[in-house]
PDB file of N, CA and C in Angstrom:
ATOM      1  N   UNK A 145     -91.499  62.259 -24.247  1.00  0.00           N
ATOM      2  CA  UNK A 145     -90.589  62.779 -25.251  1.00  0.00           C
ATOM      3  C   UNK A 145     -89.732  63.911 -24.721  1.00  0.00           C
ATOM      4  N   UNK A 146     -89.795  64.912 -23.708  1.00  0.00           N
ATOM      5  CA  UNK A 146     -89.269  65.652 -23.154  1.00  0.00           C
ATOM      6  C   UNK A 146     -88.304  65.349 -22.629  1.00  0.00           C
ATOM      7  N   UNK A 147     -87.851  64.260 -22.068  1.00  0.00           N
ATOM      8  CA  UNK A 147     -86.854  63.869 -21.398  1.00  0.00           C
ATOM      9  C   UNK A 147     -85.828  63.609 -22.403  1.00  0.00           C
ATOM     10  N   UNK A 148     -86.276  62.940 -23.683  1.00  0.00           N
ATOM     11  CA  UNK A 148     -84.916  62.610 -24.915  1.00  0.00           C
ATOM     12  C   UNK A 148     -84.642  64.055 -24.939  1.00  0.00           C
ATOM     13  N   UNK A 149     -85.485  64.858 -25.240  1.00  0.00           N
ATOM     14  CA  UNK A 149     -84.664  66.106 -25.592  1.00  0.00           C
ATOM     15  C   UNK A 149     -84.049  66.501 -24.854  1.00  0.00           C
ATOM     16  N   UNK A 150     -84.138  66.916 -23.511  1.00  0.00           N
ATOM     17  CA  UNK A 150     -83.159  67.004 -22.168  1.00  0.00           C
ATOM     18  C   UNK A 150     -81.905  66.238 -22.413  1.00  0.00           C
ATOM     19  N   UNK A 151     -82.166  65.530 -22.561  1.00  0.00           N
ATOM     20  CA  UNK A 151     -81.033  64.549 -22.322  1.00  0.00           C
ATOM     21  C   UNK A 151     -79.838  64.551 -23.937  1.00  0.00           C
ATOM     22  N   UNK A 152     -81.033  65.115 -25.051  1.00  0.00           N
ATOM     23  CA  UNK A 152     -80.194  65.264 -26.399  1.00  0.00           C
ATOM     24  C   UNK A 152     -79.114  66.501 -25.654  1.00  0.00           C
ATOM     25  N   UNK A 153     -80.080  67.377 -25.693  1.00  0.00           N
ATOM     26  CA  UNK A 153     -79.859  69.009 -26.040  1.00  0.00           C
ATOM     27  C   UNK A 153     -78.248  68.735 -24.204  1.00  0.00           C
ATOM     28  N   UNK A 154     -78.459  68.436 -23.409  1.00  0.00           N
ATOM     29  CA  UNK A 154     -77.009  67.949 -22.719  1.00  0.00           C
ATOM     30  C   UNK A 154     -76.089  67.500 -23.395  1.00  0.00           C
ATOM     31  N   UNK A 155     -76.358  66.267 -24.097  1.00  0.00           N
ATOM     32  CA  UNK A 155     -74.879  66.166 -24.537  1.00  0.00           C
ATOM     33  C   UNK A 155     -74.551  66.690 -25.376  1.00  0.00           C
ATOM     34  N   UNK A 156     -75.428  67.193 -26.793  1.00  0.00           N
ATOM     35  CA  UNK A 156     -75.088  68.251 -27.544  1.00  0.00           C
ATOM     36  C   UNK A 156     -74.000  69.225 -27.128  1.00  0.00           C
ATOM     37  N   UNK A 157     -74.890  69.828 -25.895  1.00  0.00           N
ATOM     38  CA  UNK A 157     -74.128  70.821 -25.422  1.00  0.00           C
ATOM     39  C   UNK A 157     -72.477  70.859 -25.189  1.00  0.00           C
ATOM     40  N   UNK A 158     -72.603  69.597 -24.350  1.00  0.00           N
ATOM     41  CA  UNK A 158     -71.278  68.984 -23.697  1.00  0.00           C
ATOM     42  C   UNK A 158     -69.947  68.793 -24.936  1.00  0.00           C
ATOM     43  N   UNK A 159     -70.466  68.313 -25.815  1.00  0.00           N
ATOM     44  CA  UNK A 159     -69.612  67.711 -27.243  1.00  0.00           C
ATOM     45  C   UNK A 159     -69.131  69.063 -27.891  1.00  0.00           C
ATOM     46  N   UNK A 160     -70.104  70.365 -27.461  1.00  0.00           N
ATOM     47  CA  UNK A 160     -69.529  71.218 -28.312  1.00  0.00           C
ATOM     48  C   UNK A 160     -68.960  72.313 -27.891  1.00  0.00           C
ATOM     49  N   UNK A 161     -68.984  72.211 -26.908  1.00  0.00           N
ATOM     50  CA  UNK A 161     -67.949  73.235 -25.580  1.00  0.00           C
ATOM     51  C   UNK A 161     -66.735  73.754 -26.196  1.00  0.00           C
ATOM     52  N   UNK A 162     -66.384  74.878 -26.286  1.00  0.00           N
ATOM     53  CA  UNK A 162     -64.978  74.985 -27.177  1.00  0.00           C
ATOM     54  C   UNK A 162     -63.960  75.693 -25.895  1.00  0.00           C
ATOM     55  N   UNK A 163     -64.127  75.260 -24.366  1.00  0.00           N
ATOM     56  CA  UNK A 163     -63.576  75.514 -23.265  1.00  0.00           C
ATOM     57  C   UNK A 163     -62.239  74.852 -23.190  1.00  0.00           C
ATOM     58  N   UNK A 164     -62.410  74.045 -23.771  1.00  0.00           N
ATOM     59  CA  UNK A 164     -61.234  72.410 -23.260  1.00  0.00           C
ATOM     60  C   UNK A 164     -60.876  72.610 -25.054  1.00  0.00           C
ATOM     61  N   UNK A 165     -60.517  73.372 -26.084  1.00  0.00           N
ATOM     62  CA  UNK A 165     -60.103  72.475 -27.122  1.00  0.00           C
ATOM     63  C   UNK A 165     -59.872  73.948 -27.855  1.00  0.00           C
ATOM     64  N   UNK A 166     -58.993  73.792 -28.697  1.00  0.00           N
ATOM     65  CA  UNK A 166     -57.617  73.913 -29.347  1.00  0.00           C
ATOM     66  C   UNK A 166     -58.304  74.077 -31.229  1.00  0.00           C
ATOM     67  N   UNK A 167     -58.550  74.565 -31.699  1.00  0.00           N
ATOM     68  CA  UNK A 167     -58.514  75.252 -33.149  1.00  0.00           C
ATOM     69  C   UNK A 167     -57.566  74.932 -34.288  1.00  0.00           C
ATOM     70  N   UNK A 168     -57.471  74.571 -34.909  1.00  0.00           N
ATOM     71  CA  UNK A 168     -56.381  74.341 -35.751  1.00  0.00           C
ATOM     72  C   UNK A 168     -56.810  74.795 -37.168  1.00  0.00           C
ATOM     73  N   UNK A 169     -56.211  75.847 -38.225  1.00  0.00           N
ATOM     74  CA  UNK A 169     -56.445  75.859 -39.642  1.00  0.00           C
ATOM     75  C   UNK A 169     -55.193  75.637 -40.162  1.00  0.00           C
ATOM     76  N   UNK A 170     -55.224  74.879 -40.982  1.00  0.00           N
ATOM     77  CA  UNK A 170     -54.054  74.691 -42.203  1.00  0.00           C
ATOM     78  C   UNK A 170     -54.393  74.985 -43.129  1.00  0.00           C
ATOM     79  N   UNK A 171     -53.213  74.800 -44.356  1.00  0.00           N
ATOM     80  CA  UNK A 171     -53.487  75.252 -45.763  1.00  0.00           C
ATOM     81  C   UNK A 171     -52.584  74.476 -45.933  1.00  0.00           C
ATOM     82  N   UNK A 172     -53.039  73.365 -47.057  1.00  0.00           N
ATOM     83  CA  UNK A 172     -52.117  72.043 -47.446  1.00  0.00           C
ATOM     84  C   UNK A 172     -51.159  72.821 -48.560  1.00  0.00           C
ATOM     85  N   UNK A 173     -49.380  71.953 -48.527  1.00  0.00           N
ATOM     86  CA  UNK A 173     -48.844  73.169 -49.888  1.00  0.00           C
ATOM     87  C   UNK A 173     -49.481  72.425 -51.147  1.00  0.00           C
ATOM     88  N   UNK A 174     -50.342  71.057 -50.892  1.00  0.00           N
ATOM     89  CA  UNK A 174     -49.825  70.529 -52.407  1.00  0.00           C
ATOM     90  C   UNK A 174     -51.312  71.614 -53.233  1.00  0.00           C
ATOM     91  N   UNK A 175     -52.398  71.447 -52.625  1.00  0.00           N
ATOM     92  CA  UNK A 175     -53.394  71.782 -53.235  1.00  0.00           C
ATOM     93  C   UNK A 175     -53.928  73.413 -52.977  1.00  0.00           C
ATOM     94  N   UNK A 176     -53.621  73.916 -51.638  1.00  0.00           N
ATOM     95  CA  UNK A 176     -53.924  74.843 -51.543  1.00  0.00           C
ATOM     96  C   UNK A 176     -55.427  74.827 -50.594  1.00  0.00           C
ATOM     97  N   UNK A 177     -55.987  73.506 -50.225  1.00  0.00           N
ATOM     98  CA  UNK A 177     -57.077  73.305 -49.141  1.00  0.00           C
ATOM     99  C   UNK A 177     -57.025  73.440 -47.800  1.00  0.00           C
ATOM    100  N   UNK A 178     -57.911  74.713 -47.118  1.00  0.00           N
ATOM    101  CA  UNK A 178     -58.151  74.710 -45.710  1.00  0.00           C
ATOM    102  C   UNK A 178     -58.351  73.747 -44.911  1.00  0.00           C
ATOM    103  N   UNK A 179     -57.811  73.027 -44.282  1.00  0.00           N
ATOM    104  CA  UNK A 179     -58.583  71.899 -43.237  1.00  0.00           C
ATOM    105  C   UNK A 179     -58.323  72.379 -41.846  1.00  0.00           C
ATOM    106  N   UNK A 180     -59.676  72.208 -41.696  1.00  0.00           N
ATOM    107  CA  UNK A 180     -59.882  72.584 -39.976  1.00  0.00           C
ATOM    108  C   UNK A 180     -60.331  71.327 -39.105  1.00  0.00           C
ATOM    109  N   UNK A 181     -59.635  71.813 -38.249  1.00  0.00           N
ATOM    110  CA  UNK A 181     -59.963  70.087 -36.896  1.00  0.00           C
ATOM    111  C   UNK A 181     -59.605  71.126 -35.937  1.00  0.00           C
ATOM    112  N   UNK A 182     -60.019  70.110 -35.081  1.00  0.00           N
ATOM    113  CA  UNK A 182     -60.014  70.357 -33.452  1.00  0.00           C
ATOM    114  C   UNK A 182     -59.252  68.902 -32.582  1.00  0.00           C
ATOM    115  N   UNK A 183     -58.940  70.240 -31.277  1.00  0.00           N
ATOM    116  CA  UNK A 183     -57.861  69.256 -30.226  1.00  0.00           C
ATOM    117  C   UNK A 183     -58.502  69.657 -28.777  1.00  0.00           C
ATOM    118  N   UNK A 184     -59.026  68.232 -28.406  1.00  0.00           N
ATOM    119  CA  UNK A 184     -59.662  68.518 -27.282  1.00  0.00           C
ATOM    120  C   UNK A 184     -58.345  68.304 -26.074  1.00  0.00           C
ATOM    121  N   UNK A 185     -58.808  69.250 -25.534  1.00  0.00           N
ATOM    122  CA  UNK A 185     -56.708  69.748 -24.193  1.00  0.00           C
ATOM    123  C   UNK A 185     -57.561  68.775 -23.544  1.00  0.00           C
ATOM    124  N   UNK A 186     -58.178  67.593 -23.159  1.00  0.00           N
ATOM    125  CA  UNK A 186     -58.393  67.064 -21.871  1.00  0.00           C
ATOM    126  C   UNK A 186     -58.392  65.732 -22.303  1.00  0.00           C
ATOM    127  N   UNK A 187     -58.446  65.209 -23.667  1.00  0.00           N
ATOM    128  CA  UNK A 187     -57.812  64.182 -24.209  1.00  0.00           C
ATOM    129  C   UNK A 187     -57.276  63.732 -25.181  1.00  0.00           C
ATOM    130  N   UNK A 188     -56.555  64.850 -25.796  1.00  0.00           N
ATOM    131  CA  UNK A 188     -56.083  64.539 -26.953  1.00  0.00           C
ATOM    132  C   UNK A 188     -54.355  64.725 -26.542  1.00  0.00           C
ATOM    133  N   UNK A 189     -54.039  65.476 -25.779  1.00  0.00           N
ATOM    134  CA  UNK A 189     -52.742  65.729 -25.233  1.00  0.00           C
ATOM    135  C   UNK A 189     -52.350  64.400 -24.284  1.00  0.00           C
ATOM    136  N   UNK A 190     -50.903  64.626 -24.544  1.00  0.00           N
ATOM    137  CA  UNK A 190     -49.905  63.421 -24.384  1.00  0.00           C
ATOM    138  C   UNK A 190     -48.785  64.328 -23.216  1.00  0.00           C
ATOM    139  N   UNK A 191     -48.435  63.564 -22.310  1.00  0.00           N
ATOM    140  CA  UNK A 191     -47.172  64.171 -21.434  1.00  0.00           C
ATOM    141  C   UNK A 191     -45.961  64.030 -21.449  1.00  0.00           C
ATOM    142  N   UNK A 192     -45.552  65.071 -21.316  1.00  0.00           N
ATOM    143  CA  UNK A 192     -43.840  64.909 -22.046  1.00  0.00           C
ATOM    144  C   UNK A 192     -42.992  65.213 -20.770  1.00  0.00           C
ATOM    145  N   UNK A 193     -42.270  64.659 -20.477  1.00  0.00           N
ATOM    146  CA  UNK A 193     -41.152  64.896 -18.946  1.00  0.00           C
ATOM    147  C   UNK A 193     -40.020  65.157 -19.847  1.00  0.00           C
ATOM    148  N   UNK A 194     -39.487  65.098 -20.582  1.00  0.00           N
ATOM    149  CA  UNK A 194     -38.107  65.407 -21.467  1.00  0.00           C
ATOM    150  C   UNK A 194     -37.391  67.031 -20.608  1.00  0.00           C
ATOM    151  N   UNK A 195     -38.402  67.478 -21.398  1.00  0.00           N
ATOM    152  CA  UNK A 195     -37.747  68.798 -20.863  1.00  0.00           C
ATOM    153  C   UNK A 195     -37.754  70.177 -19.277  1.00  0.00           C
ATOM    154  N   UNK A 196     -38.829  69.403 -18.432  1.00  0.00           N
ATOM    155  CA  UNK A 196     -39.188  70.116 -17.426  1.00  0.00           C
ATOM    156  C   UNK A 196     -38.987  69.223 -15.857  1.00  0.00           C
ATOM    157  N   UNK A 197     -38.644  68.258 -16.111  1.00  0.00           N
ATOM    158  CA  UNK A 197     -38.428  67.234 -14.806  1.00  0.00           C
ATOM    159  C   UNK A 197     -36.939  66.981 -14.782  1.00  0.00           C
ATOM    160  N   UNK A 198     -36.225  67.046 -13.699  1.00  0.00           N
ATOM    161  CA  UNK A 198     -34.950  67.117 -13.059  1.00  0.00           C
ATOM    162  C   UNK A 198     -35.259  65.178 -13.035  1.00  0.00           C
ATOM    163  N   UNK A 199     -33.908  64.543 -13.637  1.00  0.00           N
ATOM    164  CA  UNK A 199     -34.314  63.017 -13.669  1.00  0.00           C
ATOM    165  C   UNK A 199     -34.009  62.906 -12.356  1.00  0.00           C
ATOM    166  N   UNK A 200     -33.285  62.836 -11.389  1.00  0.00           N
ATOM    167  CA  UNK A 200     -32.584  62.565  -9.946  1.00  0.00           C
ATOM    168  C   UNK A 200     -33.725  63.023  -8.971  1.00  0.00           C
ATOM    169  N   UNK A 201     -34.839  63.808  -9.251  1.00  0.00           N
ATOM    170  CA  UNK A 201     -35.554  63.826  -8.218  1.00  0.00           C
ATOM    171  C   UNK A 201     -37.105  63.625  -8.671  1.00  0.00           C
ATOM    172  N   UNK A 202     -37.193  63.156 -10.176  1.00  0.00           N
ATOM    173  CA  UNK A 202     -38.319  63.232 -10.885  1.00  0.00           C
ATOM    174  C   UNK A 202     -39.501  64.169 -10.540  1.00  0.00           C
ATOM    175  N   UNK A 203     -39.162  65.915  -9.916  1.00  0.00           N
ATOM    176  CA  UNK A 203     -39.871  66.982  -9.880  1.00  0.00           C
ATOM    177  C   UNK A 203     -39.475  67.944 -10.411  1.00  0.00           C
ATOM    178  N   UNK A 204     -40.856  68.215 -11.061  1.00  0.00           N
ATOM    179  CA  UNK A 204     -40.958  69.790 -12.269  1.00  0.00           C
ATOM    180  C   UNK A 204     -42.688  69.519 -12.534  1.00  0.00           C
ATOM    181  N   UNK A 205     -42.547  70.009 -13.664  1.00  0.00           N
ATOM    182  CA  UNK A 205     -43.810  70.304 -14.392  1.00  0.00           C
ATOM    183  C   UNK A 205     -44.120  70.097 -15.261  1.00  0.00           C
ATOM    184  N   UNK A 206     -44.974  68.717 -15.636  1.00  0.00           N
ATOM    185  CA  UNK A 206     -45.155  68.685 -17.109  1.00  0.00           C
ATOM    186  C   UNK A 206     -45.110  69.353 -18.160  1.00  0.00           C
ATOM    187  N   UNK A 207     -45.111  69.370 -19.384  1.00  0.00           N
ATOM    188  CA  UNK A 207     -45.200  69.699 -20.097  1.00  0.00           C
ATOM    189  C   UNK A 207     -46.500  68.355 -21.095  1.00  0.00           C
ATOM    190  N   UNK A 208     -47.115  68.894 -22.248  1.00  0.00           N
ATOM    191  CA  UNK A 208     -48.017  68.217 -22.878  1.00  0.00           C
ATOM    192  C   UNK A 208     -47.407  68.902 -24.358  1.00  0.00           C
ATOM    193  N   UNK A 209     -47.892  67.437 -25.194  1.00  0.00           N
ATOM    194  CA  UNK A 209     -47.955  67.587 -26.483  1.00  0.00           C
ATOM    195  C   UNK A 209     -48.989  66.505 -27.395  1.00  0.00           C
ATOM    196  N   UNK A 210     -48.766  66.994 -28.539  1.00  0.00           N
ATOM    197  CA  UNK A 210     -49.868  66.656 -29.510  1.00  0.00           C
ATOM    198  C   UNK A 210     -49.449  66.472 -30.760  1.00  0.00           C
ATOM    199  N   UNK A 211     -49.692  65.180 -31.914  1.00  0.00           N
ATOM    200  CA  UNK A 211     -49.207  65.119 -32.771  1.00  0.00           C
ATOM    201  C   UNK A 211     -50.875  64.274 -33.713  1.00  0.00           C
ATOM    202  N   UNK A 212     -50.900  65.518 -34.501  1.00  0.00           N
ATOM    203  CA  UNK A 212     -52.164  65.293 -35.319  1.00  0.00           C
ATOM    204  C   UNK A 212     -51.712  65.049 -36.903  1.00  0.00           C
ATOM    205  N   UNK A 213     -52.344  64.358 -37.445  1.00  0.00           N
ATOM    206  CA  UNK A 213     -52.289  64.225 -39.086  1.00  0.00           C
ATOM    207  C   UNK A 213     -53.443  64.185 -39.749  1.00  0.00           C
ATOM    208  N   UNK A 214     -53.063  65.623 -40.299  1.00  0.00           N
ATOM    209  CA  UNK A 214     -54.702  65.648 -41.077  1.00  0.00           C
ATOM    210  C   UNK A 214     -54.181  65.901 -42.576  1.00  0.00           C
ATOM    211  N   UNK A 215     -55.744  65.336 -43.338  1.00  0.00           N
ATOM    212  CA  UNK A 215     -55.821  64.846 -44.814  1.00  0.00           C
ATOM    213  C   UNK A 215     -57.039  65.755 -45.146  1.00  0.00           C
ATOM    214  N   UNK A 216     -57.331  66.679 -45.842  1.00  0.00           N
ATOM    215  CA  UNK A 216     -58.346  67.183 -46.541  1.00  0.00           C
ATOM    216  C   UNK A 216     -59.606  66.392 -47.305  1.00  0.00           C
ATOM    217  N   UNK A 217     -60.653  66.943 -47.597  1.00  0.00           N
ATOM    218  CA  UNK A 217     -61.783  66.408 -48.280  1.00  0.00           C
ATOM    219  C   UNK A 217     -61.890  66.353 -49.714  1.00  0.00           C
ATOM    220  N   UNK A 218     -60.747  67.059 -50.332  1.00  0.00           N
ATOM    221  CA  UNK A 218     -60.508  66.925 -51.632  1.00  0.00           C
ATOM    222  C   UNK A 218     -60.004  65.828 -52.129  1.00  0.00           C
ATOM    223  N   UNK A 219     -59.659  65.910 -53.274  1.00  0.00           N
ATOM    224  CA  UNK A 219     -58.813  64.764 -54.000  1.00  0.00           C
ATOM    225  C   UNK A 219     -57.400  64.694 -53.607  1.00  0.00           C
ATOM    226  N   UNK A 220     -56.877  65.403 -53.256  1.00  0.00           N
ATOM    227  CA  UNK A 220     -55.140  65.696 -52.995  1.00  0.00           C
ATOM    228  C   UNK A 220     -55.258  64.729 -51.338  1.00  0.00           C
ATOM    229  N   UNK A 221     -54.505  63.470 -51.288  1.00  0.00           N
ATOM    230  CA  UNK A 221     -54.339  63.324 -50.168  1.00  0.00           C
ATOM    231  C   UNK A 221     -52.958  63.378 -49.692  1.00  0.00           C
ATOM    232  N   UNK A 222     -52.686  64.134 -49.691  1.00  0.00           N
ATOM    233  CA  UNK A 222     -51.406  65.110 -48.667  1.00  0.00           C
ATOM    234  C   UNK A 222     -51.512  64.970 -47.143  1.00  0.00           C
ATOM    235  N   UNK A 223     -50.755  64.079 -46.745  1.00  0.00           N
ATOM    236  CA  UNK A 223     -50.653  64.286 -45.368  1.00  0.00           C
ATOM    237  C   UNK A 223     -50.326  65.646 -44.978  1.00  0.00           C
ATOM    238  N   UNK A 224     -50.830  66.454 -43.940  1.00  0.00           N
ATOM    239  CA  UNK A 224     -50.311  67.508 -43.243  1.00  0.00           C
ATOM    240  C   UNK A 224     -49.886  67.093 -41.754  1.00  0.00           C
ATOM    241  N   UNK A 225     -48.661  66.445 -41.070  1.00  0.00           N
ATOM    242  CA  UNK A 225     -48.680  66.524 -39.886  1.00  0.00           C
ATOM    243  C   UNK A 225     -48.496  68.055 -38.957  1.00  0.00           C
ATOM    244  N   UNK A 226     -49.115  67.985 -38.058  1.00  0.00           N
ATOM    245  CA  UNK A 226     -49.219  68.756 -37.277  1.00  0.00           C
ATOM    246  C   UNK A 226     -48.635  68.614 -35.697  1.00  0.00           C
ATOM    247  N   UNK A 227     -47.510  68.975 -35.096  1.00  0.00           N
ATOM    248  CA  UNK A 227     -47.122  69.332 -33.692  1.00  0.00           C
ATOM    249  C   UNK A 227     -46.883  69.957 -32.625  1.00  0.00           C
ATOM    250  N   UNK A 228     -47.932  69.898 -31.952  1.00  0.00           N
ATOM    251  CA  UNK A 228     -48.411  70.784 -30.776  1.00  0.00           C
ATOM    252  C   UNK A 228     -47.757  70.767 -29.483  1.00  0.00           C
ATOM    253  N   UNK A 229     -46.847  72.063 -28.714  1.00  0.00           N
ATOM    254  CA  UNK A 229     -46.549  71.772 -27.016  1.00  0.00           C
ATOM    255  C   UNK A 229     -47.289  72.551 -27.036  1.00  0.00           C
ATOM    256  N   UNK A 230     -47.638  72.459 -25.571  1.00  0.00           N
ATOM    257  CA  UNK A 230     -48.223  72.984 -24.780  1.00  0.00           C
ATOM    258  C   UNK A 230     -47.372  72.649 -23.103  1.00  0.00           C
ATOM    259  N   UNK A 231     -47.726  73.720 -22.277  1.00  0.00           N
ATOM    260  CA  UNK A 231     -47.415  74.169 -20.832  1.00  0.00           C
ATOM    261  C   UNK A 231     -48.205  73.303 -19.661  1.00  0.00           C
ATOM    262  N   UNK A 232     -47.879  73.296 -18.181  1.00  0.00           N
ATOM    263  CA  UNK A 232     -48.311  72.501 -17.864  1.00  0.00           C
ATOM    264  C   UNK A 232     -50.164  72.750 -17.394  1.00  0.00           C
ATOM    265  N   UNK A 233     -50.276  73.936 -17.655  1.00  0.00           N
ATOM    266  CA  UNK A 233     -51.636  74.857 -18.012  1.00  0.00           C
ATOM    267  C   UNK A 233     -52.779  74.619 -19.586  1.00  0.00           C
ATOM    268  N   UNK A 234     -51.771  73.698 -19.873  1.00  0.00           N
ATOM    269  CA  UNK A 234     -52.630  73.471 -21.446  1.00  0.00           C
ATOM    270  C   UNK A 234     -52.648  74.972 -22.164  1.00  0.00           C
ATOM    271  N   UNK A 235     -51.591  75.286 -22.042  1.00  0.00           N
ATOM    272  CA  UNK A 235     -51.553  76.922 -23.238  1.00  0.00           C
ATOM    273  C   UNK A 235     -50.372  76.713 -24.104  1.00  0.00           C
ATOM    274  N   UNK A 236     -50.678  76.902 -25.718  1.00  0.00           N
ATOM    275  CA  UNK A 236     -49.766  76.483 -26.461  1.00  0.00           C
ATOM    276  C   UNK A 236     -48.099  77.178 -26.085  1.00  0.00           C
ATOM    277  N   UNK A 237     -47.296  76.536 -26.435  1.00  0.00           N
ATOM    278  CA  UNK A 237     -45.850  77.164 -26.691  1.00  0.00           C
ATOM    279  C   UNK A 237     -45.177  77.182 -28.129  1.00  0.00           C
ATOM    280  N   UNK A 238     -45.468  75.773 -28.930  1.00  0.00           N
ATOM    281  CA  UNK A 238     -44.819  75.917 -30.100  1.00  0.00           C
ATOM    282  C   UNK A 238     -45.747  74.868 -30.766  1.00  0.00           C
ATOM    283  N   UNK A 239     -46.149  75.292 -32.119  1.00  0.00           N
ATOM    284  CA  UNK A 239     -46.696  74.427 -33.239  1.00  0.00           C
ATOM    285  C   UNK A 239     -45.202  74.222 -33.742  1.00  0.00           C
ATOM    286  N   UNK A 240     -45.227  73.008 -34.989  1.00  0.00           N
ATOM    287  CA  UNK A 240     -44.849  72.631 -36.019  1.00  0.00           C
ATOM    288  C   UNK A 240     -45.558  72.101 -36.773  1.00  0.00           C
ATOM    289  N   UNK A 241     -45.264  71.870 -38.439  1.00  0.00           N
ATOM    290  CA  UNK A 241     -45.798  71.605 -39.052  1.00  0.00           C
ATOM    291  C   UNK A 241     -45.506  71.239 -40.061  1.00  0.00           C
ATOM    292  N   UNK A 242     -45.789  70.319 -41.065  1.00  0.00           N
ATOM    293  CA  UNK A 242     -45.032  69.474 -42.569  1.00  0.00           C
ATOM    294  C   UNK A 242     -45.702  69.374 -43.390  1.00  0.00           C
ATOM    295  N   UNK A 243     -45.481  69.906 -44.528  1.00  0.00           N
ATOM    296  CA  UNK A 243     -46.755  69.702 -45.412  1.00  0.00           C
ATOM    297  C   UNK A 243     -47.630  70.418 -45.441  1.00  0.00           C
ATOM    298  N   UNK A 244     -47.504  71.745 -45.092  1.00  0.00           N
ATOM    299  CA  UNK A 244     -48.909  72.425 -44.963  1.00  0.00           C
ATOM    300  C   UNK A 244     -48.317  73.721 -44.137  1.00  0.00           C
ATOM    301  N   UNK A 245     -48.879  74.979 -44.339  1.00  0.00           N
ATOM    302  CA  UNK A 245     -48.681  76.410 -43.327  1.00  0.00           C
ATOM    303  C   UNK A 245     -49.980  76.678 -42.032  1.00  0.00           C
ATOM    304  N   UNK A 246     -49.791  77.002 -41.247  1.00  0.00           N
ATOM    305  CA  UNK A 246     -50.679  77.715 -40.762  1.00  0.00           C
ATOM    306  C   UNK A 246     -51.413  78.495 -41.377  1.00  0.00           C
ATOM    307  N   UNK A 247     -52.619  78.792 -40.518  1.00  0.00           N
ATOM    308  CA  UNK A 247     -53.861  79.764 -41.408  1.00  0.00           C
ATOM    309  C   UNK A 247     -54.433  80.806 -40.298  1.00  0.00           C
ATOM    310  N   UNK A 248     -54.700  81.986 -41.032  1.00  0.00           N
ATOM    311  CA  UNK A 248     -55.295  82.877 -39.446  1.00  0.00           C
ATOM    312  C   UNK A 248     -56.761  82.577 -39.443  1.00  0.00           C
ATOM    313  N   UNK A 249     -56.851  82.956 -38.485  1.00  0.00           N
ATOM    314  CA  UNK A 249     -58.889  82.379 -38.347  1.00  0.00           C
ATOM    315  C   UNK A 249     -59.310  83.571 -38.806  1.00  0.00           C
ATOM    316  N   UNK A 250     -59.238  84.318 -39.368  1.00  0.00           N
ATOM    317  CA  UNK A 250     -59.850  84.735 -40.260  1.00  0.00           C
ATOM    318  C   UNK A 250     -59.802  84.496 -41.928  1.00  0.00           C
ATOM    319  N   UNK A 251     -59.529  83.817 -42.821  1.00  0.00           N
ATOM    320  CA  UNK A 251     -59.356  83.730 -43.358  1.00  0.00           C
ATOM    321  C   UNK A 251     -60.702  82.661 -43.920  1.00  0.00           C
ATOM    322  N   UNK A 252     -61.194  82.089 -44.716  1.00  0.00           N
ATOM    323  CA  UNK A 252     -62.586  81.585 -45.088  1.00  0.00           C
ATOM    324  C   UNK A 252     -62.069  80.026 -45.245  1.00  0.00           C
ATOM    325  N   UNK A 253     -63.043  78.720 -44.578  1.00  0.00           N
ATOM    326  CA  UNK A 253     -62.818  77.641 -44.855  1.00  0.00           C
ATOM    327  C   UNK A 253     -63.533  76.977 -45.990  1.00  0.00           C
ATOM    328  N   UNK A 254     -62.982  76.955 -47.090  1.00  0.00           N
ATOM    329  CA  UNK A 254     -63.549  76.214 -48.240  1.00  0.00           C
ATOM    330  C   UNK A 254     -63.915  75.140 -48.142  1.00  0.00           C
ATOM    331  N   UNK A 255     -65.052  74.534 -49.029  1.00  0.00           N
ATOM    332  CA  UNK A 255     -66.036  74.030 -49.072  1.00  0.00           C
ATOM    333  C   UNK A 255     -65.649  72.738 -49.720  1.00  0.00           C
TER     334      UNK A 255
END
């Protein structure tokens, strides 16, 4: 039996690493509900050449982005999309957002 737990208590671990991943709180406008998710930077990000690669020599630096849609646990199903860049370092540059404001992490996630 020692070994399942070894082997639980690893991937546990692994799944909940908050090294590689990205925080997100909203506040939907229709209802007024916190929803919190997460963005893992090592696979949830998408690569964008638009704006950092010279087309004639196809060298620069990625850039990454992210386009999430989240729905709350309440009754109100309000899409909130959510759009994330990020650098070629995985460090944010610009959110957007529809349907919903940002939230500071401090603020309490309802139930």
């Amino acid at each position: 039996m020692g070994i399942f737990k070894k082997i639980l208590a690893y991937l546990t671990l692994s799944s909940n690493s908050d090294e590689h991943a990205y925080r997100l709180l909203v506040r939907c406008n229709r209802c007024g509900e916190i929803i919190e998710s997460r963005i893992d930077l090592r696979n949830d990000l998408s690569m964008s050449y638009e704006d950092s690669v010279d087309r004639t020599t196809s060298v620069g630096a990625p850039s990454y982005f992210c386009r999430k849609t989240l729905i709350g646990k309440q009754r109100c199903f309000q899409r909130v999309e959510v759009t994330l860049t990020f650098d070629q370092n995985r460090k944010i540059l610009d959110r957007q957002i529809t349907g919903g404001e940002f939230v500071s992490g401090n603020e309490s996630v309802e139930e």
